[in-house]
Amino acid sequence: SVVDLAPGAYLIRGWLDLEQQQWIVRRFREWAAGPVPIRAATVRGHPMSVRTVCLGWHWQPYRYSRDATDVNGARVLPFPDWLVRVGRRALADTGHDAGEVELYTPDTALVNYYDERARMGMHQDKDEVSRAPVVSLSIGDSCTFRLGNTENRNRPYTDVTLESGDLVVFGGPSRLAFHGVTAVRPGTAPPGCGLAAGRINLTLRETGMED
Ligand code: MD3
Ligand code: FE
């Protein structure tokens, strides 16, 4: 069943089964190895506690490029077709209409890895030209995800526990809401998800970028 978190924000718990979670974790290990190795992006001179590897377009605060000029200069891996299909199914399953589903063509994935100490401060995702929904998939340890308002990083916000296998779609008014991850809960990953420690979050996005 679909849980409404806020206008345009929808949660489906357990959307990925354990086999699908394991498959994504295996792909994650390949992506993390390179050609652009997983790294902590530097924001205003400080490395983030979250480590990120990208597909399709390389994100460096606050822009997208094809080449990881802030890491090793290598070209980012292509965005796989199977992730376009995952994104469309996510929109369909959260009740988006058929027209929006077939137009949705995510072209970048930011794959975040959280160890038990990692956090993500409240921010907006504004680096994309497109305002198409963001699709988020969580695997491994559960976390406390904080969804705020569109005005500022303060209250009111809603805290939600995201667990391994959960899907969230952020569109409409929630697309520009402030959000963050306040805590990861070590030891909460389900046996069989493929990740022994830490949390993976995969976000699918449309950049709206031209080559
Ligand atoms: C709401 N990631 O990569 S996922 C990010 O768990 C990011 O790794 C968090 O915030 C994570 O930018 C949160 C949920 C999420 C992702 C993108 C959003 C929520 C969002 C974009 C707009 C609104
Ligand atoms: Fe974000």
Tab-separated table of C-alpha atoms and ligand atoms in Angstrom:
chain	number	residue	atom	x	y	z
A	1	SER	CA	0.000	0.000	0.000
A	2	VAL	CA	1.094	3.573	-0.690
A	3	VAL	CA	1.714	5.894	2.276
A	4	ASP	CA	1.308	9.648	1.596
A	5	LEU	CA	4.195	11.400	3.382
A	6	ALA	CA	3.382	14.893	2.089
A	7	PRO	CA	1.835	16.340	-1.074
A	8	GLY	CA	3.619	14.564	-3.955
A	9	ALA	CA	5.701	12.304	-1.644
A	10	TYR	CA	4.777	8.620	-1.580
A	11	LEU	CA	6.273	5.691	0.358
A	12	ILE	CA	5.911	1.984	-0.407
A	13	ARG	CA	7.497	-0.219	2.254
A	14	GLY	CA	9.211	-3.406	1.121
A	15	TRP	CA	8.948	-2.505	-2.567
A	16	LEU	CA	12.156	-4.419	-3.340
A	17	ASP	CA	12.275	-8.076	-2.302
A	18	LEU	CA	15.496	-9.521	-0.832
A	19	GLU	CA	16.600	-10.940	-4.177
A	20	GLN	CA	16.249	-7.528	-5.870
A	21	GLN	CA	18.084	-5.871	-2.962
A	22	GLN	CA	20.950	-8.372	-3.284
A	23	TRP	CA	21.134	-7.762	-7.011
A	24	ILE	CA	21.402	-4.002	-6.549
A	25	VAL	CA	24.064	-4.458	-3.839
A	26	ARG	CA	26.123	-6.552	-6.257
A	27	ARG	CA	25.809	-3.851	-8.932
A	28	PHE	CA	26.724	-1.218	-6.312
A	29	ARG	CA	30.022	-2.987	-5.575
A	30	GLU	CA	30.864	-2.904	-9.287
A	31	TRP	CA	29.903	0.781	-9.678
A	32	ALA	CA	31.864	1.702	-6.545
A	33	ALA	CA	35.046	0.207	-8.005
A	34	GLY	CA	35.170	2.640	-10.918
A	35	PRO	CA	35.984	4.002	-13.485
A	36	VAL	CA	35.094	6.779	-11.040
A	37	PRO	CA	35.542	5.241	-7.583
A	38	ILE	CA	33.062	6.003	-4.840
A	39	ARG	CA	34.093	9.102	-2.905
A	40	ALA	CA	33.010	11.670	-0.364
A	41	ALA	CA	32.089	14.825	-2.268
A	42	THR	CA	33.545	18.045	-0.883
A	43	VAL	CA	31.031	20.717	0.062
A	44	ARG	CA	32.345	24.175	1.019
A	45	GLY	CA	35.776	22.679	1.732
A	46	HIS	CA	34.600	19.739	3.857
A	47	PRO	CA	34.176	16.106	2.821
A	48	MET	CA	30.657	14.759	3.296
A	49	SER	CA	30.280	11.785	5.656
A	50	VAL	CA	28.220	10.063	2.941
A	51	ARG	CA	30.118	8.541	0.017
A	52	THR	CA	28.619	8.713	-3.478
A	53	VAL	CA	29.075	7.054	-6.852
A	54	CYS	CA	27.101	8.275	-9.879
A	55	LEU	CA	25.727	6.799	-13.087
A	56	GLY	CA	24.865	8.696	-16.261
A	57	TRP	CA	25.895	12.108	-15.013
A	58	HIS	CA	28.504	12.777	-12.349
A	59	TRP	CA	27.265	15.014	-9.559
A	60	GLN	CA	29.716	17.359	-7.902
A	61	PRO	CA	28.303	20.044	-5.679
A	62	TYR	CA	26.566	21.940	-7.327
A	63	ARG	CA	26.626	20.720	-10.903
A	64	TYR	CA	26.438	17.708	-13.194
A	65	SER	CA	29.125	16.738	-15.715
A	66	ARG	CA	30.042	13.665	-17.738
A	67	ASP	CA	33.633	13.632	-16.466
A	68	ALA	CA	34.531	13.399	-12.769
A	69	THR	CA	36.908	16.355	-12.793
A	70	ASP	CA	36.770	16.489	-8.971
A	71	VAL	CA	37.840	12.813	-8.593
A	72	ASN	CA	40.060	11.332	-11.318
A	73	GLY	CA	38.805	12.917	-14.524
A	74	ALA	CA	37.305	9.649	-15.799
A	75	ARG	CA	33.992	9.515	-17.623
A	76	VAL	CA	31.055	8.396	-15.509
A	77	LEU	CA	29.449	4.990	-16.216
A	78	PRO	CA	26.419	5.035	-18.528
A	79	PHE	CA	22.945	5.062	-17.016
A	80	PRO	CA	21.562	1.522	-17.483
A	81	ASP	CA	18.228	0.911	-19.233
A	82	TRP	CA	17.048	-1.364	-16.414
A	83	LEU	CA	17.110	1.616	-14.061
A	84	VAL	CA	14.856	3.591	-16.442
A	85	ARG	CA	12.379	0.709	-16.170
A	86	VAL	CA	12.720	0.644	-12.364
A	87	GLY	CA	12.008	4.395	-12.268
A	88	ARG	CA	8.902	4.067	-14.449
A	89	ARG	CA	7.569	1.178	-12.362
A	90	ALA	CA	8.142	3.260	-9.220
A	91	LEU	CA	6.028	6.093	-10.657
A	92	ALA	CA	3.320	3.694	-11.844
A	93	ASP	CA	3.137	1.924	-8.466
A	94	THR	CA	2.785	5.258	-6.623
A	95	GLY	CA	-0.232	6.198	-8.713
A	96	HIS	CA	1.252	8.532	-11.328
A	97	ASP	CA	-0.716	8.611	-14.554
A	98	ALA	CA	0.342	6.630	-17.613
A	99	GLY	CA	1.411	9.731	-19.535
A	100	GLU	CA	3.812	10.817	-16.802
A	101	VAL	CA	5.112	7.257	-16.411
A	102	GLU	CA	6.043	6.829	-20.065
A	103	LEU	CA	7.639	10.279	-20.302
A	104	TYR	CA	9.790	9.659	-17.210
A	105	THR	CA	13.353	9.020	-18.348
A	106	PRO	CA	15.808	9.277	-15.465
A	107	ASP	CA	19.342	9.873	-16.743
A	108	THR	CA	21.357	9.993	-13.519
A	109	ALA	CA	21.576	7.928	-10.358
A	110	LEU	CA	23.325	9.118	-7.207
A	111	VAL	CA	24.178	6.067	-5.154
A	112	ASN	CA	24.965	6.986	-1.561
A	113	TYR	CA	26.674	4.776	1.020
A	114	TYR	CA	26.237	5.539	4.719
A	115	ASP	CA	28.371	3.938	7.385
A	116	GLU	CA	27.006	4.031	10.924
A	117	ARG	CA	28.317	7.550	11.553
A	118	ALA	CA	27.199	9.120	8.270
A	119	ARG	CA	24.498	11.795	8.124
A	120	MET	CA	23.087	14.096	5.499
A	121	GLY	CA	22.180	17.608	6.557
A	122	MET	CA	18.959	19.311	5.494
A	123	HIS	CA	19.180	20.454	1.869
A	124	GLN	CA	17.187	20.893	-1.335
A	125	ASP	CA	17.996	19.085	-4.589
A	126	LYS	CA	18.040	21.962	-7.072
A	127	ASP	CA	20.935	21.010	-9.331
A	128	GLU	CA	18.587	19.364	-11.851
A	129	VAL	CA	16.949	21.475	-14.572
A	130	SER	CA	14.043	19.003	-14.754
A	131	ARG	CA	11.446	19.028	-11.988
A	132	ALA	CA	10.444	15.397	-12.672
A	133	PRO	CA	10.113	13.226	-9.551
A	134	VAL	CA	13.083	11.734	-7.705
A	135	VAL	CA	12.874	7.977	-7.016
A	136	SER	CA	14.656	6.777	-3.856
A	137	LEU	CA	15.479	3.155	-2.954
A	138	SER	CA	16.968	2.146	0.404
A	139	ILE	CA	18.966	-1.018	1.141
A	140	GLY	CA	20.753	-2.213	4.289
A	141	ASP	CA	20.529	-0.563	7.697
A	142	SER	CA	17.453	1.528	8.381
A	143	CYS	CA	17.727	5.279	8.884
A	144	THR	CA	15.756	8.241	10.103
A	145	PHE	CA	14.826	10.324	7.085
A	146	ARG	CA	13.604	13.875	7.706
A	147	LEU	CA	11.254	15.527	5.208
A	148	GLY	CA	10.920	19.254	5.772
A	149	ASN	CA	9.095	22.118	4.104
A	150	THR	CA	9.925	24.027	0.931
A	151	GLU	CA	10.728	27.328	2.678
A	152	ASN	CA	13.672	26.611	4.980
A	153	ARG	CA	15.561	23.801	6.735
A	154	ASN	CA	13.603	24.182	9.964
A	155	ARG	CA	10.307	22.803	11.274
A	156	PRO	CA	7.767	21.682	10.348
A	157	TYR	CA	9.216	18.344	9.313
A	158	THR	CA	8.196	14.723	9.316
A	159	ASP	CA	10.605	12.018	10.491
A	160	VAL	CA	10.227	8.636	8.806
A	161	THR	CA	12.159	5.410	9.315
A	162	LEU	CA	13.309	4.085	5.945
A	163	GLU	CA	14.097	0.374	5.892
A	164	SER	CA	15.769	-1.977	3.465
A	165	GLY	CA	13.569	-2.375	0.387
A	166	ASP	CA	11.576	0.832	0.850
A	167	LEU	CA	10.683	3.080	-2.108
A	168	VAL	CA	9.974	6.805	-1.845
A	169	VAL	CA	8.949	9.017	-4.777
A	170	PHE	CA	9.316	12.786	-4.356
A	171	GLY	CA	7.410	14.832	-6.909
A	172	GLY	CA	5.087	17.800	-7.103
A	173	PRO	CA	5.479	20.208	-4.174
A	174	SER	CA	7.808	17.753	-2.376
A	175	ARG	CA	10.350	17.838	-5.184
A	176	LEU	CA	11.864	21.018	-3.741
A	177	ALA	CA	11.326	20.215	-0.060
A	178	PHE	CA	14.287	20.303	2.312
A	179	HIS	CA	15.281	16.825	3.464
A	180	GLY	CA	18.086	14.931	5.167
A	181	VAL	CA	19.150	11.803	7.024
A	182	THR	CA	19.584	12.333	10.764
A	183	ALA	CA	20.735	8.845	11.832
A	184	VAL	CA	21.595	5.365	10.588
A	185	ARG	CA	20.786	2.430	12.869
A	186	PRO	CA	23.613	-0.101	12.850
A	187	GLY	CA	22.650	-3.756	12.895
A	188	THR	CA	19.156	-3.247	11.462
A	189	ALA	CA	19.735	-4.589	7.942
A	190	PRO	CA	17.653	-7.710	7.274
A	191	PRO	CA	19.662	-10.904	6.827
A	192	GLY	CA	19.728	-11.658	3.109
A	193	CYS	CA	19.641	-8.078	1.777
A	194	GLY	CA	23.259	-8.476	0.670
A	195	LEU	CA	24.726	-5.664	2.760
A	196	ALA	CA	26.307	-6.629	6.100
A	197	ALA	CA	26.834	-3.095	7.391
A	198	GLY	CA	25.759	0.397	6.425
A	199	ARG	CA	23.045	1.744	4.174
A	200	ILE	CA	22.775	2.289	0.437
A	201	ASN	CA	20.403	4.856	-1.025
A	202	LEU	CA	19.942	5.007	-4.764
A	203	THR	CA	18.211	8.073	-6.196
A	204	LEU	CA	17.038	8.191	-9.807
A	205	ARG	CA	16.640	11.632	-11.336
A	206	GLU	CA	16.075	13.467	-14.599
A	207	THR	CA	18.793	16.108	-14.907
A	208	GLY	CA	17.216	17.893	-17.868
A	209	MET	CA	20.812	18.252	-19.139
A	210	GLU	CA	21.683	18.151	-22.837
A	211	ASP	CA	24.948	16.524	-23.918
B	1	MD3	C1	13.222	14.821	-1.451
B	1	MD3	N1	19.677	11.385	-0.288
B	1	MD3	O1	21.056	12.108	-2.499
B	1	MD3	S1	16.880	9.926	-0.182
B	1	MD3	C2	20.352	12.967	-1.951
B	1	MD3	O2	18.940	8.809	1.914
B	1	MD3	C3	19.607	12.618	-0.720
B	1	MD3	O3	20.677	9.249	0.718
B	1	MD3	C4	19.100	10.944	0.942
B	1	MD3	O4	18.985	13.459	-0.170
B	1	MD3	C5	19.593	9.558	1.210
B	1	MD3	O5	20.209	14.120	-2.388
B	1	MD3	C6	17.645	11.014	0.955
B	1	MD3	C7	15.406	10.711	-0.334
B	1	MD3	C8	15.365	11.923	-1.184
B	1	MD3	C9	16.184	12.093	-2.277
B	1	MD3	C10	16.015	13.191	-3.103
B	1	MD3	C11	15.017	14.109	-2.833
B	1	MD3	C12	14.426	12.828	-0.898
B	1	MD3	C13	14.221	13.919	-1.715
B	1	MD3	C14	14.778	15.213	-3.669
B	1	MD3	C15	13.758	16.069	-3.396
B	1	MD3	C16	12.978	15.890	-2.278
B	2	FE	FE	18.741	15.159	-1.478
